[in-house]
mmCIF file of C-alpha atoms in Angstrom:
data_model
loop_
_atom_site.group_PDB
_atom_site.id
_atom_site.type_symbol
_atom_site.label_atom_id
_atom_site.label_comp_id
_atom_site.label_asym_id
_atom_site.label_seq_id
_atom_site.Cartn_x
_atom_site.Cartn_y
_atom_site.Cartn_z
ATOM 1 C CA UNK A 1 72.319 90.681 89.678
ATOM 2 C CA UNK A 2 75.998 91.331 91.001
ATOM 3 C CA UNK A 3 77.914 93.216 88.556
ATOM 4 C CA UNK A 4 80.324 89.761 86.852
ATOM 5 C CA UNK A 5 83.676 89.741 89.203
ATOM 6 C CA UNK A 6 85.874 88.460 85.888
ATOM 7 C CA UNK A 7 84.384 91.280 83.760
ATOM 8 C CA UNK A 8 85.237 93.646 86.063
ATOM 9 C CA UNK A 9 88.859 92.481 86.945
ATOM 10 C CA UNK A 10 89.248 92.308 82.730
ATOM 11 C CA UNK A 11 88.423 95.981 82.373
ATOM 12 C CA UNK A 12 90.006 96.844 85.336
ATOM 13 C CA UNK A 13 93.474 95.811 84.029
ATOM 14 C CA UNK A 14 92.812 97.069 80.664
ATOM 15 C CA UNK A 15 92.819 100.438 82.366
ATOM 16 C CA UNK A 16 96.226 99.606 83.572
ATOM 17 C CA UNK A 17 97.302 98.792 80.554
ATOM 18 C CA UNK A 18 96.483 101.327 78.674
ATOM 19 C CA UNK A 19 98.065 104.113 81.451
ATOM 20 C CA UNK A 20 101.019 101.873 80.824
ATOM 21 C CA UNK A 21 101.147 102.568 77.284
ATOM 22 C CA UNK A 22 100.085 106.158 77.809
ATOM 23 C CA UNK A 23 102.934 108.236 76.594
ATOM 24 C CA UNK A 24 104.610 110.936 78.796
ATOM 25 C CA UNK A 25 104.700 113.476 80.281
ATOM 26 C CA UNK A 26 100.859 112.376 79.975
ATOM 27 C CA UNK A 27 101.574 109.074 81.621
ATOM 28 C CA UNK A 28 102.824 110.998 84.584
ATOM 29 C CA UNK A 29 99.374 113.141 85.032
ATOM 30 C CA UNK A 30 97.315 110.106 84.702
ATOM 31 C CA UNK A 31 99.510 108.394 87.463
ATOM 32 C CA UNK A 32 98.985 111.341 89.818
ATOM 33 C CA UNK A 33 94.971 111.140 88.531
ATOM 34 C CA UNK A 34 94.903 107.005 89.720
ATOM 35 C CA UNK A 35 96.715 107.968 93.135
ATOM 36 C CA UNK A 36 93.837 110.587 93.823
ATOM 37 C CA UNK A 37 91.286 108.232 92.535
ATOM 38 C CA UNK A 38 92.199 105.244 95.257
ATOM 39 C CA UNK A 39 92.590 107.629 97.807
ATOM 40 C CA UNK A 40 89.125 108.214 97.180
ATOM 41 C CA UNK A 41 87.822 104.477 97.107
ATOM 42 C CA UNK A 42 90.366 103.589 100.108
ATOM 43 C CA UNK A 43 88.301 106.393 102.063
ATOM 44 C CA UNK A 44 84.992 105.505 100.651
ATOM 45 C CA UNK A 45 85.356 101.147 101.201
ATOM 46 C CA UNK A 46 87.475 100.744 103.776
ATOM 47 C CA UNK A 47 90.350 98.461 103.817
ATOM 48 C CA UNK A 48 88.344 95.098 104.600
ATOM 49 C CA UNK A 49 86.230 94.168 101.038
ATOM 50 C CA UNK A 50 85.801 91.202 98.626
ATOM 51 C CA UNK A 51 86.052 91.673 95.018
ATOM 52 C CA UNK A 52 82.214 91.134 94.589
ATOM 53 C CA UNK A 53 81.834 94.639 96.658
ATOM 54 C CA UNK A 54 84.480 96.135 94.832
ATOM 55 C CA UNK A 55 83.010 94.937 91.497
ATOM 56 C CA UNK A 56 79.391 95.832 92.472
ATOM 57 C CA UNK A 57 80.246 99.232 93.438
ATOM 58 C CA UNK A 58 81.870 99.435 89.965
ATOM 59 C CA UNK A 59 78.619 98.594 88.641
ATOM 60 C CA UNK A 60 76.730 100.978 90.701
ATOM 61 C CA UNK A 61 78.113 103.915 88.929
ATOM 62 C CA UNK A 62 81.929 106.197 88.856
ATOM 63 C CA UNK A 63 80.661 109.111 87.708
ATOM 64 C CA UNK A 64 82.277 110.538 90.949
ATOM 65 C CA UNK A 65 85.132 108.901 90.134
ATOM 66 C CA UNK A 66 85.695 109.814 86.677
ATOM 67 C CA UNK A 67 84.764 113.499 87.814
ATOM 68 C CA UNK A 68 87.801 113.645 90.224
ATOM 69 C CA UNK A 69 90.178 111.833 87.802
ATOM 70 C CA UNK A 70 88.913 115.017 85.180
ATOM 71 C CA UNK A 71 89.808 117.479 88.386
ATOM 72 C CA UNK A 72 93.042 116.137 88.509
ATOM 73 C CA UNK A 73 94.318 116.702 84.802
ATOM 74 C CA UNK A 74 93.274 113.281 83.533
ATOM 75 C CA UNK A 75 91.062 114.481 80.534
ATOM 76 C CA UNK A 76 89.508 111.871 77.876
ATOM 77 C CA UNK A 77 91.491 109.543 79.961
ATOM 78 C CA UNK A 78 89.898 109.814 83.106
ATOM 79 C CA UNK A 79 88.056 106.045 82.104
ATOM 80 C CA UNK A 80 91.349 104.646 81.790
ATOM 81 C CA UNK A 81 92.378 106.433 85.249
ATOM 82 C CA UNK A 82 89.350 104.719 87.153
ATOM 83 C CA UNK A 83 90.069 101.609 85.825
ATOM 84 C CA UNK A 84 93.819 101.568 86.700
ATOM 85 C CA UNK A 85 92.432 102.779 90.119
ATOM 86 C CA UNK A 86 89.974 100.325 91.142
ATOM 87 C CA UNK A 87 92.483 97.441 89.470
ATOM 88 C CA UNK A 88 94.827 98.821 92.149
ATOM 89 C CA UNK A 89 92.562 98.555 94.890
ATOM 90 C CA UNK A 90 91.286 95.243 93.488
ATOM 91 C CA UNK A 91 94.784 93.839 94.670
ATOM 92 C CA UNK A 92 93.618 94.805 98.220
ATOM 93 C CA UNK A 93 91.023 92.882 98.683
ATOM 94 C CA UNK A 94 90.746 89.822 100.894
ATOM 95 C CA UNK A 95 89.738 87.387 98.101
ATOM 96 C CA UNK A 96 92.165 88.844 95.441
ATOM 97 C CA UNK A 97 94.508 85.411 94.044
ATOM 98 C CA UNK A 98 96.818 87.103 91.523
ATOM 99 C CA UNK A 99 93.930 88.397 88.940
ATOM 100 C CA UNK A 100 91.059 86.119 90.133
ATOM 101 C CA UNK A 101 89.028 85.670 92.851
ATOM 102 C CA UNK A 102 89.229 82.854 95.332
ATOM 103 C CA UNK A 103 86.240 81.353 96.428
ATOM 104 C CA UNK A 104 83.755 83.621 98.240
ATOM 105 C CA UNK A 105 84.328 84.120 102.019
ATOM 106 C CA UNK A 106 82.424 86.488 104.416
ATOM 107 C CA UNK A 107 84.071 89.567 104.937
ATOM 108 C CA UNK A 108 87.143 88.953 107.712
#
């Protein structure tokens, strides 16, 4: 069963809210941390996706993710770093309509 595209966009945005309210200088660390992180997922998608990929590669597992957030000074946060990431990415994404999805198209 695909990983639930509105679950995933809700978490995803918590992370972003909580690096918002993250005070500094860590806020700063965790920024660099979420820049390093959707490098990663920029490399590893591909800039043509749908938020049901996005969400079910979410689903599939970040430990790789959360591993490079931890390289990258990011700490106990590196969950919140992830999240923040892939709610970055999310925005990418050819079926992204301002926090939901529009209806399911094939990829362009």
């Amino acid at each position: 069963m695909p990983y639930a595209v509105e679950n995933a966009l809700y978490q995803w945005d918590d992370g972003e809210r909580r690096l918002r309210d993250a005070p500094e200088p860590a806020r700063a660390d965790l920024e660099r941390a979420v820049e390093i992180v959707l490098g990663e997922l920029r490399r590893r998608l591909g800039s043509r996706f749908v938020l049901d990929e996005l969400a079910d590669y979410y689903s599939a597992g970040t430990d790789w993710a959360e591993e490079l957030a931890t390289r990258y000074r990011a700490g106990t946060d590196s969950t919140t770093v992830v999240d923040a990431a892939f709610a970055r990415y999310a925005r990418e994404a050819s079926n992204y309509a301002g926090g939901r999805p529009r209806e399911r198209h094939e990829k362009p």
